[in-house]
Short mmCIF file of C-alpha atoms and ligand atoms in Angstrom, two decimals:
data_model
loop_
_atom_site.label_atom_id
_atom_site.label_comp_id
_atom_site.label_asym_id
_atom_site.label_seq_id
_atom_site.Cartn_x
_atom_site.Cartn_y
_atom_site.Cartn_z
CA MET A 1 0.00 -0.01 0.18
CA ASN A 2 1.69 3.26 -1.41
CA ALA A 3 -1.48 5.95 -0.40
CA ARG A 4 -1.13 7.93 1.96
CA ILE A 5 -4.33 9.29 4.04
CA LEU A 6 -4.01 12.92 4.62
CA SER A 7 -5.81 14.48 7.07
CA PRO A 8 -8.31 17.21 5.62
CA GLY A 9 -6.73 20.60 5.73
CA GLU A 10 -5.44 23.47 3.16
CA GLU A 11 -2.74 21.78 2.19
CA ALA A 12 -3.41 18.07 1.25
CA LEU A 13 -6.28 19.94 -0.67
CA ALA A 14 -4.44 21.54 -2.04
CA GLU A 15 -1.94 18.12 -2.48
CA ALA A 16 -5.27 16.26 -3.92
CA ALA A 17 -6.31 18.18 -6.54
CA ALA A 18 -2.56 19.05 -8.00
CA LYS A 19 -2.67 15.55 -8.25
CA LEU A 20 -6.03 15.38 -9.79
CA ARG A 21 -5.07 17.85 -12.39
CA ALA A 22 -2.25 15.32 -13.00
CA GLY A 23 -4.35 12.15 -14.06
CA GLU A 24 -3.97 11.22 -10.88
CA LEU A 25 -7.22 9.20 -8.68
CA VAL A 26 -8.37 10.45 -4.63
CA GLY A 27 -9.64 8.42 -2.18
CA LEU A 28 -12.89 11.05 -1.41
CA PRO A 29 -14.50 10.73 1.61
CA THR A 30 -19.14 11.89 1.22
CA GLU A 31 -21.49 11.23 2.87
CA THR A 32 -22.79 8.47 1.03
CA VAL A 33 -19.37 6.19 0.36
CA TYR A 34 -16.52 7.04 0.03
CA GLY A 35 -15.33 7.27 -3.53
CA LEU A 36 -12.65 7.00 -6.52
CA ALA A 37 -12.01 10.22 -7.93
CA ALA A 38 -10.90 11.71 -11.53
CA ASP A 39 -10.81 14.04 -13.41
CA ALA A 40 -13.95 13.91 -15.44
CA ARG A 41 -12.56 15.73 -18.32
CA ASN A 42 -9.56 13.59 -18.71
CA PRO A 43 -10.50 10.59 -20.37
CA THR A 44 -7.36 8.89 -19.21
CA ALA A 45 -7.44 9.59 -15.75
CA VAL A 46 -11.29 7.47 -16.23
CA ARG A 47 -10.22 5.18 -17.69
CA ARG A 48 -7.45 4.44 -14.63
CA ILE A 49 -10.20 4.12 -12.15
CA PHE A 50 -11.53 1.46 -14.41
CA ALA A 51 -8.97 -0.83 -14.70
CA ALA A 52 -7.88 0.23 -10.25
CA LYS A 53 -11.22 -1.36 -9.72
CA GLY A 54 -11.95 -4.53 -12.10
CA ARG A 55 -14.57 -2.14 -13.11
CA PRO A 56 -16.26 -3.26 -16.31
CA SER A 57 -15.87 0.09 -19.27
CA ASP A 58 -19.37 0.02 -19.95
CA HIS A 59 -20.42 0.85 -16.64
CA PRO A 60 -21.46 4.29 -16.50
CA LEU A 61 -19.91 6.78 -14.04
CA ILE A 62 -21.24 9.42 -11.35
CA VAL A 63 -20.06 12.93 -12.03
CA HIS A 64 -19.69 15.21 -8.73
CA LEU A 65 -20.10 19.28 -8.81
CA PRO A 66 -19.29 21.53 -6.49
CA CYS A 67 -22.88 22.88 -7.14
CA ALA A 68 -25.93 22.47 -9.46
CA GLU A 69 -24.85 25.64 -11.04
CA HIS A 70 -22.34 24.15 -12.81
CA LEU A 71 -25.15 21.34 -14.54
CA PRO A 72 -25.03 23.47 -18.39
CA GLN A 73 -21.00 22.16 -18.30
CA TRP A 74 -22.77 18.21 -17.99
CA ALA A 75 -25.67 18.29 -18.54
CA ARG A 76 -27.74 19.20 -22.02
CA ASP A 77 -31.69 19.64 -22.31
CA ILE A 78 -31.39 20.11 -18.39
CA PRO A 79 -35.50 19.93 -17.89
CA GLU A 80 -36.97 22.21 -15.13
CA GLU A 81 -37.78 19.00 -12.12
CA ALA A 82 -33.79 18.58 -12.39
CA TRP A 83 -33.05 22.47 -10.59
CA ALA A 84 -36.49 21.63 -8.55
CA LEU A 85 -34.88 17.87 -7.21
CA ALA A 86 -31.11 20.23 -6.80
CA ARG A 87 -32.53 22.91 -5.18
CA ARG A 88 -34.50 20.65 -2.39
CA PHE A 89 -32.05 17.97 -1.99
CA TRP A 90 -28.50 19.43 -3.01
CA PRO A 91 -26.06 19.41 -1.73
CA GLY A 92 -26.81 15.24 -1.14
CA PRO A 93 -27.13 11.57 -1.69
CA LEU A 94 -29.08 11.91 -4.49
CA THR A 95 -27.56 11.47 -8.60
CA LEU A 96 -29.40 12.49 -11.55
CA VAL A 97 -28.66 10.75 -15.23
CA LEU A 98 -30.36 14.04 -17.75
CA ARG A 99 -28.94 13.88 -21.18
CA ARG A 100 -24.24 13.93 -21.49
CA GLY A 101 -23.79 17.24 -22.87
CA GLU A 102 -21.47 18.39 -24.87
CA GLY A 103 -18.00 17.67 -24.27
CA VAL A 104 -17.83 15.01 -21.56
CA PRO A 105 -15.95 11.95 -22.20
CA LEU A 106 -18.29 8.51 -23.69
CA GLU A 107 -15.81 6.91 -21.11
CA VAL A 108 -17.75 8.51 -17.98
CA THR A 109 -20.98 7.48 -19.12
CA GLY A 110 -19.81 3.98 -20.16
CA GLY A 111 -20.60 5.22 -24.25
CA GLN A 112 -24.07 6.27 -23.38
CA GLU A 113 -25.77 9.87 -23.98
CA THR A 114 -26.96 10.49 -20.79
CA VAL A 115 -24.64 10.81 -17.54
CA ALA A 116 -25.31 10.88 -13.80
CA LEU A 117 -24.64 13.82 -11.78
CA ARG A 118 -25.06 14.70 -8.23
CA VAL A 119 -22.82 17.27 -5.20
CA PRO A 120 -22.59 15.67 -1.93
CA ALA A 121 -22.94 16.49 0.69
CA HIS A 122 -19.53 16.05 2.65
CA PRO A 123 -17.34 18.82 4.16
CA VAL A 124 -14.05 17.68 2.34
CA ALA A 125 -15.46 16.60 -0.96
CA LEU A 126 -17.19 20.17 -1.48
CA ALA A 127 -14.04 21.68 -0.14
CA LEU A 128 -12.12 19.28 -3.18
CA LEU A 129 -14.51 20.22 -5.90
CA ARG A 130 -14.61 24.03 -5.19
CA THR A 131 -10.29 23.75 -5.02
CA PHE A 132 -10.90 21.43 -8.43
CA GLY A 133 -12.73 23.76 -9.67
CA SER A 134 -14.57 21.47 -11.74
CA GLY A 135 -16.39 18.03 -11.98
CA LEU A 136 -14.65 14.73 -9.73
CA ALA A 137 -15.90 11.31 -11.70
CA ALA A 138 -15.98 8.79 -8.29
CA PRO A 139 -17.04 5.34 -8.50
CA SER A 140 -17.70 4.61 -4.59
CA ALA A 141 -13.93 3.01 -4.56
CA ASN A 142 -14.14 -0.33 -3.70
CA ARG A 143 -13.19 -2.57 -6.17
CA PHE A 144 -16.14 -3.60 -8.70
CA GLY A 145 -18.38 -5.67 -6.79
CA ARG A 146 -17.23 -6.22 -4.22
CA VAL A 147 -18.34 -3.92 -0.15
CA SER A 148 -18.28 -0.20 -0.73
CA PRO A 149 -15.21 1.75 1.88
CA THR A 150 -16.79 3.23 4.79
CA THR A 151 -13.24 5.08 5.76
CA ALA A 152 -10.24 5.85 5.36
CA ALA A 153 -8.27 2.91 6.21
CA ASP A 154 -11.46 0.87 4.11
CA VAL A 155 -10.57 2.30 0.45
CA LEU A 156 -6.78 2.02 2.13
CA GLU A 157 -7.79 -1.62 1.81
CA GLU A 158 -8.86 -1.58 -1.28
CA LEU A 159 -6.79 0.18 -3.68
CA GLY A 160 -4.05 1.48 -1.45
CA ASP A 161 -2.22 0.78 -4.74
CA GLU A 162 -4.23 2.24 -7.05
CA VAL A 163 -4.97 6.39 -5.14
CA ALA A 164 -2.34 9.21 -4.61
CA LEU A 165 -3.70 9.92 -1.48
CA VAL A 166 -6.71 9.18 0.38
CA LEU A 167 -8.26 12.48 1.92
CA ASP A 168 -9.78 11.10 5.87
CA GLY A 169 -13.37 13.09 6.12
CA GLY A 170 -13.64 10.96 8.90
CA PRO A 171 -16.63 7.79 8.51
CA CYS A 172 -19.69 8.41 6.10
CA THR A 173 -22.41 9.15 8.30
CA VAL A 174 -25.01 7.67 5.16
CA GLY A 175 -23.57 4.89 5.36
CA VAL A 176 -25.92 4.15 1.16
CA GLU A 177 -24.85 5.17 -1.76
CA SER A 178 -27.17 8.08 -3.02
CA THR A 179 -30.92 7.78 -5.01
CA ILE A 180 -30.05 7.78 -8.91
CA LEU A 181 -32.74 9.28 -10.61
CA ASP A 182 -33.54 8.45 -13.96
CA LEU A 183 -35.03 12.41 -15.64
CA SER A 184 -33.04 11.44 -18.86
CA ARG A 185 -36.28 9.94 -20.45
CA LEU A 186 -38.77 11.99 -18.64
CA ASP A 187 -40.84 12.66 -22.18
CA THR A 188 -41.50 8.67 -22.24
CA VAL A 189 -41.33 7.21 -19.28
CA GLY A 190 -40.40 9.28 -16.24
CA PRO A 191 -38.43 9.96 -13.36
CA VAL A 192 -37.19 6.64 -12.96
CA ILE A 193 -35.04 5.67 -9.10
CA LEU A 194 -32.57 3.20 -11.09
CA ARG A 195 -31.09 2.87 -7.64
CA PRO A 196 -32.72 3.35 -3.70
CA GLY A 197 -30.96 4.65 -1.77
CA ALA A 198 -31.63 7.62 1.73
CA ILE A 199 -33.82 10.11 -1.20
CA GLY A 200 -36.70 8.36 -1.71
CA GLU A 201 -39.65 7.57 -4.35
CA GLU A 202 -41.75 9.78 -1.20
CA SER A 203 -40.40 12.92 -1.28
CA LEU A 204 -38.71 13.29 -4.90
CA ALA A 205 -42.98 12.46 -6.14
CA GLU A 206 -43.59 15.69 -3.99
CA VAL A 207 -40.96 17.75 -4.86
CA LEU A 208 -42.20 16.91 -9.01
CA GLY A 209 -45.59 16.85 -8.76
CA ARG A 210 -45.37 13.10 -10.64
CA PRO A 211 -45.10 9.75 -9.18
CA VAL A 212 -41.69 8.54 -9.31
CA ALA A 213 -41.25 4.41 -10.41
CA ALA A 214 -38.83 2.21 -9.43
CA ALA A 215 -36.18 0.86 -11.40
CA ASP A 216 -37.67 -0.69 -15.10
CA GLY A 217 -35.62 -3.38 -17.10
CA GLY A 218 -34.40 -0.62 -20.14
CA ALA A 219 -33.20 1.66 -17.53
CA PRO A 220 -29.81 2.65 -18.64
CA ARG A 221 -26.46 0.10 -17.33
CA VAL A 222 -26.49 0.77 -13.02
CA SER A 223 -23.66 -2.07 -11.69
CA GLY A 224 -24.98 -1.26 -8.14
CA SER A 225 -29.04 -3.09 -9.58
CA LEU A 226 -26.54 -6.97 -10.63
CA PRO A 227 -27.74 -8.82 -8.83
CA GLY A 228 -24.06 -10.73 -7.20
CA HIS A 229 -23.00 -6.84 -5.91
CA TYR A 230 -21.96 -4.71 -2.83
CA ALA A 231 -20.96 -8.64 -1.31
CA PRO A 232 -18.13 -10.30 0.98
CA THR A 233 -16.77 -13.69 -0.08
CA THR A 234 -18.81 -14.79 3.39
CA PRO A 235 -21.60 -16.03 2.42
CA VAL A 236 -24.29 -14.65 4.11
CA ARG A 237 -28.14 -16.01 4.61
CA LEU A 238 -30.73 -13.62 5.35
CA ALA A 239 -33.99 -14.97 7.42
CA ALA A 240 -37.13 -12.84 9.30
CA PRO A 241 -36.73 -12.37 12.76
CA GLY A 242 -39.18 -15.31 13.45
CA GLU A 243 -37.16 -17.50 10.60
CA ILE A 244 -33.70 -16.49 12.10
CA GLU A 245 -33.36 -19.25 15.01
CA LEU A 246 -34.62 -22.14 13.35
CA LEU A 247 -32.14 -21.22 10.64
CA VAL A 248 -29.29 -20.59 12.56
CA SER A 249 -29.53 -24.22 15.05
CA ARG A 250 -29.66 -25.69 10.90
CA LEU A 251 -27.04 -24.32 10.38
CA LEU A 252 -24.66 -24.49 13.99
CA ALA A 253 -26.46 -28.39 13.08
CA GLN A 254 -23.84 -28.99 9.75
CA GLY A 255 -20.76 -28.04 11.54
CA LYS A 256 -20.29 -24.18 10.55
CA ARG A 257 -18.71 -21.30 12.24
CA LEU A 258 -21.40 -18.52 12.18
CA ALA A 259 -21.52 -14.30 12.91
CA LEU A 260 -24.92 -14.22 13.31
CA TRP A 261 -26.12 -10.00 13.70
CA SER A 262 -30.13 -9.65 14.53
CA ARG A 263 -32.36 -6.60 16.94
CA HIS A 264 -31.95 -9.69 20.00
CA ALA A 265 -29.39 -11.85 21.58
CA LEU A 266 -29.43 -14.79 20.56
CA ASP A 267 -26.95 -17.96 22.57
CA LEU A 268 -27.04 -20.46 20.68
CA PRO A 269 -23.10 -22.07 21.21
CA GLY A 270 -20.83 -22.33 18.18
CA ALA A 271 -22.21 -18.91 17.00
CA LYS A 272 -21.24 -14.29 17.24
CA TRP A 273 -23.88 -12.66 18.18
CA TYR A 274 -23.79 -9.38 16.75
CA GLU A 275 -26.16 -6.66 17.91
CA MET A 276 -27.62 -5.25 15.34
CA PRO A 277 -28.31 -0.75 15.90
CA ALA A 278 -31.77 -0.30 16.30
CA THR A 279 -32.98 2.91 14.00
CA LEU A 280 -32.63 2.51 10.71
CA GLU A 281 -30.11 5.59 10.19
CA ASP A 282 -27.67 3.65 12.40
CA LEU A 283 -27.51 0.34 11.34
CA ALA A 284 -27.65 1.94 7.02
CA ARG A 285 -24.55 4.17 8.74
CA LEU A 286 -22.80 1.36 9.51
CA LEU A 287 -23.80 -2.11 7.01
CA TYR A 288 -21.10 -1.51 5.37
CA ALA A 289 -18.34 -1.44 7.94
CA ARG A 290 -19.40 -5.04 9.45
CA LEU A 291 -19.85 -6.29 6.55
CA ARG A 292 -16.41 -5.49 5.87
CA ALA A 293 -16.13 -7.05 9.32
CA PHE A 294 -17.84 -9.95 9.79
CA ASP A 295 -15.21 -10.48 6.84
CA ARG A 296 -12.30 -10.34 8.61
CA LEU A 297 -13.48 -12.85 10.92
CA GLY A 298 -13.06 -16.11 9.06
CA VAL A 299 -16.51 -17.55 9.95
CA ASP A 300 -18.03 -20.06 7.08
CA GLU A 301 -21.11 -18.38 7.28
CA ILE A 302 -22.95 -14.82 8.63
CA VAL A 303 -26.72 -14.76 9.01
CA ILE A 304 -28.19 -11.49 8.70
CA GLU A 305 -31.99 -11.05 9.79
CA ARG A 306 -33.82 -8.91 7.98
CA PRO A 307 -34.10 -4.96 8.57
CA GLN A 308 -37.97 -4.07 9.25
CA GLY A 309 -39.36 -0.79 9.37
CA GLU A 310 -40.66 0.55 5.66
CA GLY A 311 -39.08 4.13 4.42
CA PRO A 312 -36.64 4.52 1.85
CA LEU A 313 -33.88 4.02 4.39
CA ALA A 314 -35.19 0.36 4.75
CA ARG A 315 -35.70 -0.31 0.84
CA ALA A 316 -31.50 0.79 0.15
CA ILE A 317 -30.78 -1.53 3.14
CA ALA A 318 -32.94 -4.58 2.27
CA ASP A 319 -31.70 -3.55 -1.63
CA ARG A 320 -27.90 -3.74 -0.57
CA LEU A 321 -28.53 -7.26 2.11
CA GLU A 322 -29.96 -8.82 -0.70
CA ARG A 323 -26.87 -8.30 -3.27
CA ALA A 324 -24.45 -8.84 -0.70
CA ALA A 325 -26.50 -12.17 -0.17
CA ARG A 326 -26.88 -13.42 -3.71
CA GLY A 327 -23.30 -11.71 -4.71
CA SER A 328 -22.07 -13.59 -1.84
CA GLY A 329 -23.55 -17.01 -3.14
CA GLY A 330 -25.27 -17.28 -0.04
CA ARG A 331 -28.92 -17.19 0.10
O1 TXA B 401 -23.23 7.47 -3.39
C1 TXA B 401 -22.67 7.17 -4.24
O2 TXA B 401 -23.67 7.82 -5.46
C2 TXA B 401 -21.00 7.28 -4.58
C3 TXA B 401 -20.51 8.18 -4.12
C4 TXA B 401 -18.44 8.39 -4.85
O3 TXA B 401 -20.62 9.16 -4.48
N1 TXA B 401 -20.47 6.50 -5.58
C5 TXA B 401 -21.24 5.71 -6.50
O4 TXA B 401 -20.99 5.40 -7.68
O5 TXA B 401 -21.35 5.02 -5.71
P1 TXA B 401 -21.42 3.58 -8.44
O6 TXA B 401 -20.24 4.16 -9.43
O7 TXA B 401 -20.42 2.44 -7.51
O8 TXA B 401 -21.91 3.58 -8.75
C6 TXA B 401 -22.77 4.47 -9.28
C7 TXA B 401 -24.03 3.98 -10.19
C8 TXA B 401 -23.59 2.98 -10.66
O9 TXA B 401 -23.77 2.22 -10.63
C9 TXA B 401 -23.80 3.51 -12.37
O10 TXA B 401 -24.37 2.21 -13.17
C10 TXA B 401 -24.20 4.61 -12.08
O11 TXA B 401 -24.66 4.88 -11.30
N2 TXA B 401 -24.87 4.76 -12.75
C11 TXA B 401 -23.55 6.31 -13.60
N3 TXA B 401 -24.03 6.06 -14.42
C12 TXA B 401 -25.02 6.65 -14.59
C13 TXA B 401 -26.01 6.54 -16.56
N4 TXA B 401 -25.80 7.50 -17.27
N5 TXA B 401 -26.67 6.03 -16.23
C14 TXA B 401 -28.31 4.79 -15.62
N6 TXA B 401 -26.74 4.89 -14.57
C15 TXA B 401 -25.57 5.62 -14.49
MG1 MG B 402 -20.60 0.28 -6.10
#
């Protein structure tokens, strides 16, 4: 691991911006997860992101902007709906898919005629974006298909050899990736959520004054929507609160060593219990760190209680857990 973790003072921000201008990659804290940032106008730098992550080159990236006023430099035919959402939710965990602006490298958009844009709410991300003065392409700073990083140390562990430096913004406060809303097909199919996040369809619909659809088959490619994404290497199994004890007993009877994450303690020899946070906010915030920690335990399987509750965070967490279970070969 060659990279350094820097506390974000003025000097560190200037160094990070200089590295980015030189076409290098920087670990970037955001309120959702850490990003792997590159100058979005530099196709060579953007290609480095794909190489570092092992991500297929047709999977588009999100461009992060210092403020909504930069939108016209990246998108064209911007609908009034986009401005209304930007006013209400930016900076924040909402990504808007719009029609690709002139000069946006096809490397960024995975060859598509749309581009994903967001203004992140993390003070360090905003400070770097302002110092840099332009858009930063930044996917989550994990290897393709793996669990997203929520601390600077996670980024080093995932991509320490690939980044010039990592800015330390502390642990992410939201913990799951931004909601992605497709506004590029407003006239034909209307607004469509491509990935659930902390901002839910209810609050989006309220601003738009029209219903918002969940992901559909005709949607553009979203790698986070592949079945096996956000996956630890240890198999993950999900169980409803009423079924978990039976499942754990059955796995223990098969001689499996287990880690268990549930709201209430289950005292079964052979299964290490970890308490699941009571609120969805805490659960989302700690989800990826917990999955990473589980992976380090060297157990045979991870059993996780399906979180109860409703609303956008409940849906976002359920979405990530389902993918973790499928991607890890559990169920
Ligand atoms: O919270 C987040 O969004 C984090 C932080 C770092 O900002 N970023 C993130 O990036 O989750 P990534 O690359 O891991 O996920 C971005 C998703 C991908 O699933 C990609 O397919 C989708 O955004 N995406 C990007 N451009 C798109 C486009 N033009 N049309 C449809 N989906 C797009
Ligand atoms: Mg990702």
